[in-house]
Coordinates of C-alpha atoms and ligand atoms in Angstrom, one line a residue:
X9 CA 180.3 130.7 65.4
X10 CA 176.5 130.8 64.8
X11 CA 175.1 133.3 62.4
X12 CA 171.2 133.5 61.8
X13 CA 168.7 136.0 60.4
X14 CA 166.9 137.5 63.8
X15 CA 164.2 139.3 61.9
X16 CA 165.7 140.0 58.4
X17 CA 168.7 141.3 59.7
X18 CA 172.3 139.3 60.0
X19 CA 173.1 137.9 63.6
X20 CA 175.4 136.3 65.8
X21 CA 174.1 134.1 68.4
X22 CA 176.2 134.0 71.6
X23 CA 174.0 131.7 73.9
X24 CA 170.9 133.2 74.6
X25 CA 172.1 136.7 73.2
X26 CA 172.6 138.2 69.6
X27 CA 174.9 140.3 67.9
X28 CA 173.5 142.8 65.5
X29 CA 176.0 142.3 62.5
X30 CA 175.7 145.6 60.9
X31 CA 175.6 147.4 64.2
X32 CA 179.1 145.5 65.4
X33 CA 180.7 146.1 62.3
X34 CA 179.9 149.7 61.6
X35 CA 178.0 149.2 58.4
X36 CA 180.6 147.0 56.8
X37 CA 179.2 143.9 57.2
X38 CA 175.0 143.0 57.0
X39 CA 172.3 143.7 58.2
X40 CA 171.2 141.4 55.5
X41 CA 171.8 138.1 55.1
X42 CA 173.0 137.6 51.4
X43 CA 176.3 139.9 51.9
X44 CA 177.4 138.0 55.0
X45 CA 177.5 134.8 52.9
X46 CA 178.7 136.8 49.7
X47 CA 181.8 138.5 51.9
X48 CA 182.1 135.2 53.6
X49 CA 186.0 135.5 53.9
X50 CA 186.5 138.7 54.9
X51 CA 183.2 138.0 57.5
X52 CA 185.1 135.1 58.9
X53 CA 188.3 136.8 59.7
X54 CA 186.5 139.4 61.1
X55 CA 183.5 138.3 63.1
X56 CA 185.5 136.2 66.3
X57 CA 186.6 139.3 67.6
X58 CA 182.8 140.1 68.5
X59 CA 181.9 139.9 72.0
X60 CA 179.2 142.8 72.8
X61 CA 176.1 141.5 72.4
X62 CA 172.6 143.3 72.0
X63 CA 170.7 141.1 73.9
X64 CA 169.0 138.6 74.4
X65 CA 167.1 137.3 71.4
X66 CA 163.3 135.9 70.4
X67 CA 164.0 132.4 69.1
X68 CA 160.9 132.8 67.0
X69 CA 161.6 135.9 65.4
X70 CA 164.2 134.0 63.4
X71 CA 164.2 133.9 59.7
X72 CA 166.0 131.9 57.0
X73 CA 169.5 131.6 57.2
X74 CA 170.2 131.6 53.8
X75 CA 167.1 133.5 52.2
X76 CA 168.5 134.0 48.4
X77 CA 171.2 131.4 47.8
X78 CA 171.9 131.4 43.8
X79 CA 172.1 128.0 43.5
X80 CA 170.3 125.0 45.7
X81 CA 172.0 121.3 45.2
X82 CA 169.8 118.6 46.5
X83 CA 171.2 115.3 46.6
X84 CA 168.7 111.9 46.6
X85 CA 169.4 108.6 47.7
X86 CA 172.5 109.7 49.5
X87 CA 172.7 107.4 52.5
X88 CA 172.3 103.7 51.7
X89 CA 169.4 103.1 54.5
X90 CA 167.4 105.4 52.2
X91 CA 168.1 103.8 49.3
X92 CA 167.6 100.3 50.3
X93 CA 163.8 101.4 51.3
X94 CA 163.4 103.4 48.2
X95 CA 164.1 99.7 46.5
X96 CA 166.4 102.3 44.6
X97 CA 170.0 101.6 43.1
X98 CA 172.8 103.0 44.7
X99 CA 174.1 105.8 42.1
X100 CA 177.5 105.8 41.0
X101 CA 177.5 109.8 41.1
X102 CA 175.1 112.4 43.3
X103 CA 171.5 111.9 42.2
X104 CA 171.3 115.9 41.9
X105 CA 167.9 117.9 41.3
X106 CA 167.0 121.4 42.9
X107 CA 165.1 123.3 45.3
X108 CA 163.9 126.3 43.6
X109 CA 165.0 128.9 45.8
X110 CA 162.0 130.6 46.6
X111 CA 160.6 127.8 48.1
X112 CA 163.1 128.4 51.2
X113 CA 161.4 129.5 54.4
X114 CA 162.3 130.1 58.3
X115 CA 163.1 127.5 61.0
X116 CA 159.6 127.8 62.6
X117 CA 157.5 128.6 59.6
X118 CA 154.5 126.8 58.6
X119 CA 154.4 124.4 56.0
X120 CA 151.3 124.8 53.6
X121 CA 150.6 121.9 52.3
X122 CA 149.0 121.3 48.7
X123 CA 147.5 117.6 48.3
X124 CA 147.4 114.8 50.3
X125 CA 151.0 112.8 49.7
X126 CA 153.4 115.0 51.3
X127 CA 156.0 113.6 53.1
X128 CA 159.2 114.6 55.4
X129 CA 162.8 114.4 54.8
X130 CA 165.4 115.8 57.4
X131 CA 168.9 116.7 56.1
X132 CA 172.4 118.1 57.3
X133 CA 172.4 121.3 54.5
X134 CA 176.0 122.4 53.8
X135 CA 176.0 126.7 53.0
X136 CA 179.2 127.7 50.9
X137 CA 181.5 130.4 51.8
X138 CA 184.5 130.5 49.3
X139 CA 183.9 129.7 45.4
X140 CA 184.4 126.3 44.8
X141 CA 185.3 125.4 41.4
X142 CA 186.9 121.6 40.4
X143 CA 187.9 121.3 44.1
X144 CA 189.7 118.3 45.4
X145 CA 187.5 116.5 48.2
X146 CA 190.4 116.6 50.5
X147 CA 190.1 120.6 50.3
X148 CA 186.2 120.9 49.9
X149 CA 185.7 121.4 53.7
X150 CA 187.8 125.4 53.3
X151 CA 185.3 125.8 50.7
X152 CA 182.1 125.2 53.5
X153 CA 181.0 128.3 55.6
X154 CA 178.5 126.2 57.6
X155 CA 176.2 124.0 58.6
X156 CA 172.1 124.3 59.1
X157 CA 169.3 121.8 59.2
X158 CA 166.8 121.5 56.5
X159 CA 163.9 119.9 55.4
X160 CA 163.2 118.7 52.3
X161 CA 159.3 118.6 52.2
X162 CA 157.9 116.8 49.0
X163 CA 155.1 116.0 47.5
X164 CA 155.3 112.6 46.3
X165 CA 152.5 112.9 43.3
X166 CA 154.3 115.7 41.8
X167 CA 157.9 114.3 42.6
X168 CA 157.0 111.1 40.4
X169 CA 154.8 113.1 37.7
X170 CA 156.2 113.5 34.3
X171 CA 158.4 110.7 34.2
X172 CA 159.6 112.0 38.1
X173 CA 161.1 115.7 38.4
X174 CA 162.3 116.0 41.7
X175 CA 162.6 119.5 41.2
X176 CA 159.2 121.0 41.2
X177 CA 157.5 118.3 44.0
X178 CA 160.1 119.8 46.1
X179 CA 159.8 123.2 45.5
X180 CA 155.8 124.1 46.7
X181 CA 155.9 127.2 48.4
X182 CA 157.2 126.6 52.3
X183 CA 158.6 123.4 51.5
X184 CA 162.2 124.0 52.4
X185 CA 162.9 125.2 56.0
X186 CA 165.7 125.8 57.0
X187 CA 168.1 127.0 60.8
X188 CA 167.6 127.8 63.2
X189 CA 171.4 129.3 62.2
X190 CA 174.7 128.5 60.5
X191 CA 177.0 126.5 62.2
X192 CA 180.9 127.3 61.1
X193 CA 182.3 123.7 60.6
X194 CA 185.1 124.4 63.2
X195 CA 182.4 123.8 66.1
X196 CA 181.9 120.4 65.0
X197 CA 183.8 117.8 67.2
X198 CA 183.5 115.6 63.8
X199 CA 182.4 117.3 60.7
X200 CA 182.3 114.2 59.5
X201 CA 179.6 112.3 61.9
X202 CA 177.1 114.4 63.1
X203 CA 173.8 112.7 64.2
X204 CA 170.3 114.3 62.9
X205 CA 166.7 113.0 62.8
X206 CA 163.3 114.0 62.9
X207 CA 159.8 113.6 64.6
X208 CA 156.2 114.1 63.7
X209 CA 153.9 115.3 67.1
X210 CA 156.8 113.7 68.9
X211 CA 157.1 110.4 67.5
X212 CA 160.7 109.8 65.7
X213 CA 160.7 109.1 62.0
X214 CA 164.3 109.4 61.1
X215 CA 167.6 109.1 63.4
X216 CA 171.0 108.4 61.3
X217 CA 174.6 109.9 61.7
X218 CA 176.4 111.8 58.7
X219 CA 178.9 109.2 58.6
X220 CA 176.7 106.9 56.9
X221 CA 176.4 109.3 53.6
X222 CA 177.0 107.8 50.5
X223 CA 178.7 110.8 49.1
X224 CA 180.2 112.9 52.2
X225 CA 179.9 116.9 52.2
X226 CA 183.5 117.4 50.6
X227 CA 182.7 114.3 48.1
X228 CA 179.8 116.6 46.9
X229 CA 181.3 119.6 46.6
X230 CA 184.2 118.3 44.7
X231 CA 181.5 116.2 42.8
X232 CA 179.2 119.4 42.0
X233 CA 182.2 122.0 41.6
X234 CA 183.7 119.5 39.1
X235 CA 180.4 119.8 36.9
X236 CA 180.2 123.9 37.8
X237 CA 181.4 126.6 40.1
X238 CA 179.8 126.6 43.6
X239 CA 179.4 130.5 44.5
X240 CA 179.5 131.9 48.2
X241 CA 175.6 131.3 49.9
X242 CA 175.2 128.1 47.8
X243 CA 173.0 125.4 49.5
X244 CA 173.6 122.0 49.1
X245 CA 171.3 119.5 50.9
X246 CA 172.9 116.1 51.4
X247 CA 170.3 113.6 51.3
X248 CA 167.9 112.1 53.7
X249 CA 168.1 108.7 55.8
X250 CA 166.0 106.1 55.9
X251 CA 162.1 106.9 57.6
X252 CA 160.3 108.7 55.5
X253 CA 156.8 108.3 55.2
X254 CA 156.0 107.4 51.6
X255 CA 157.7 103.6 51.8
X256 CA 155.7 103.1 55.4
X257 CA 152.9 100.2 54.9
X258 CA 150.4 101.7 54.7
X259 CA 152.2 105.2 54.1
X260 CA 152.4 107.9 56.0
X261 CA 151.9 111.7 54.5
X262 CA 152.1 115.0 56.7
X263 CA 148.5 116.3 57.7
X264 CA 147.7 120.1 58.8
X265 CA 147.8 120.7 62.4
X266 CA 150.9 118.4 62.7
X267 CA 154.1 119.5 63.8
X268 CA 157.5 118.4 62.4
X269 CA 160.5 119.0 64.3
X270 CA 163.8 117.8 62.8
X271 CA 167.6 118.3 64.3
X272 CA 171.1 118.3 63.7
X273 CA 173.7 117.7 66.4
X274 CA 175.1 120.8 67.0
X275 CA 173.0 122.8 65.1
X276 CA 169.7 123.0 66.7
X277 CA 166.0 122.2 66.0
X278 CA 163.7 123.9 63.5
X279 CA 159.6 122.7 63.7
X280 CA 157.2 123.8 61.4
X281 CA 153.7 123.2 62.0
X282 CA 151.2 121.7 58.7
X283 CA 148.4 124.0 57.6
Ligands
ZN3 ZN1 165.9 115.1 50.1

């Protein structure tokens, strides 16, 4: 299933057609996005029986998928291509900072940028659906709603400020797209190797698979949920690969009028255009 925000209001996508939630469902689920995630369980059981749709739908009249999550987990140096060109140590546990959450904007948004040492960093984001609290990894996957591509736009000079915090070179306002929807995890062939990457005015930057993670989606969320409780619409992006632009020689920063489109098998494409 694939659930997106088509204009503030909670969507299935059924090929080129939508479902209207809230109209499907009689009021009891939607029309906005936080009480689809926050009734994930009772969503899930319902929402396969849909098959009337409303339409066919404006791809770029879609919003964020996850426009309020209470908690954003960002994970660094997560696959070991990444951290090898970081000339960064392998961590024993999940080099964890945040994404402020109001720094979360739609799949085809426009990235604003402040400064001149902004870079890109494509990631596989994982969107909770069932509280998660000291989970065993080898049930963490019941405690996933879905999948969505993200980017983790960061400004390197304020990343490394201050002794580095992560959180608030990450967190400029438009620097975390994110869609183009949801993907529930059983539409994945292998949850557990899905190929992503990204491209700058066409040129590729980063390819990898998932399979390559350091610590895997259910290794996080038993990692994270061991340290607190993961809540229904929690995000928690996994780490980039290897390409980024900061560690190119000389390096390479995002400049307005380019567009960055990144991908996740399965999921789809989101670009966002530099201003
Ligand atoms: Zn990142």
């Amino acid at each position: 299933m694939r659930i997106a925000n088509l204009d503030n209001r909670a969507v299935i996508l059924l090929g080129d057609e939508f479902a209207d939630i809230a109209t499907a469902s009689q009021g009891r689920f939607g029309p906005d996005m936080t009480s689809i995630w926050q009734q994930w369980e009772e969503f899930a059981e319902w929402a396969p029986k849909i098959r009337t749709t409303s339409g066919r739908y404006e791809p770029r009249l879609l919003r964020c998928p996850v426009p309020q999550p209470r908690q954003v987990f960002a994970i660094g140096l997560n696959y070991m291509s990444h951290a090898a060109e970081s000339a960064m140590q392998v961590p024993t546990v999940p080099a964890t900072f945040t994404k402020f959450p109001e720094c979360l904007t739609g799949p085809f948004d426009d990235i604003p940028l402040v400064g001149g040492a902004n870079d890109w960093e494509v990631e596989l984001v994982a969107v909770i659906g069932r509280r998660a609290d000291r989970v065993a990894e080898a049930d963490a996957w019941q405690h996933v709603a879905g999948l969505t591509v993200g980017q983790d736009i960061s400004d390197r000079h304020l990343q490394f400020a201050a002794s580095g915090q992560f959180s608030l070179g990450k967190s400029r306002r438009g620097y975390g797209p994110l869609g183009p929807c949801v993907v529930t995890v059983d539409e994945f062939a292998n949850r557990d190797d899905i190929a992503l990457g990204c491209s700058l005015d066409g040129m590729t930057m980063q390819e990898a698979r998932t399979k390559d993670l350091i610590f895997s989606v259910p290794r996080l969320v038993a990692e994270l949920s061991a340290v607190l409780p993961l809540v229904p619409g929690d995000l928690i992006f996994t780490g980039t690969p290897d390409g980024i632009g900061a560690v190119r020689k000389p390096p390479i920063f995002l400049q307005p009028g380019q567009v960055l489109e990144s991908w996740v098998e399965g999921i789809g494409t989101i670009r966002n255009r530099c201003v």
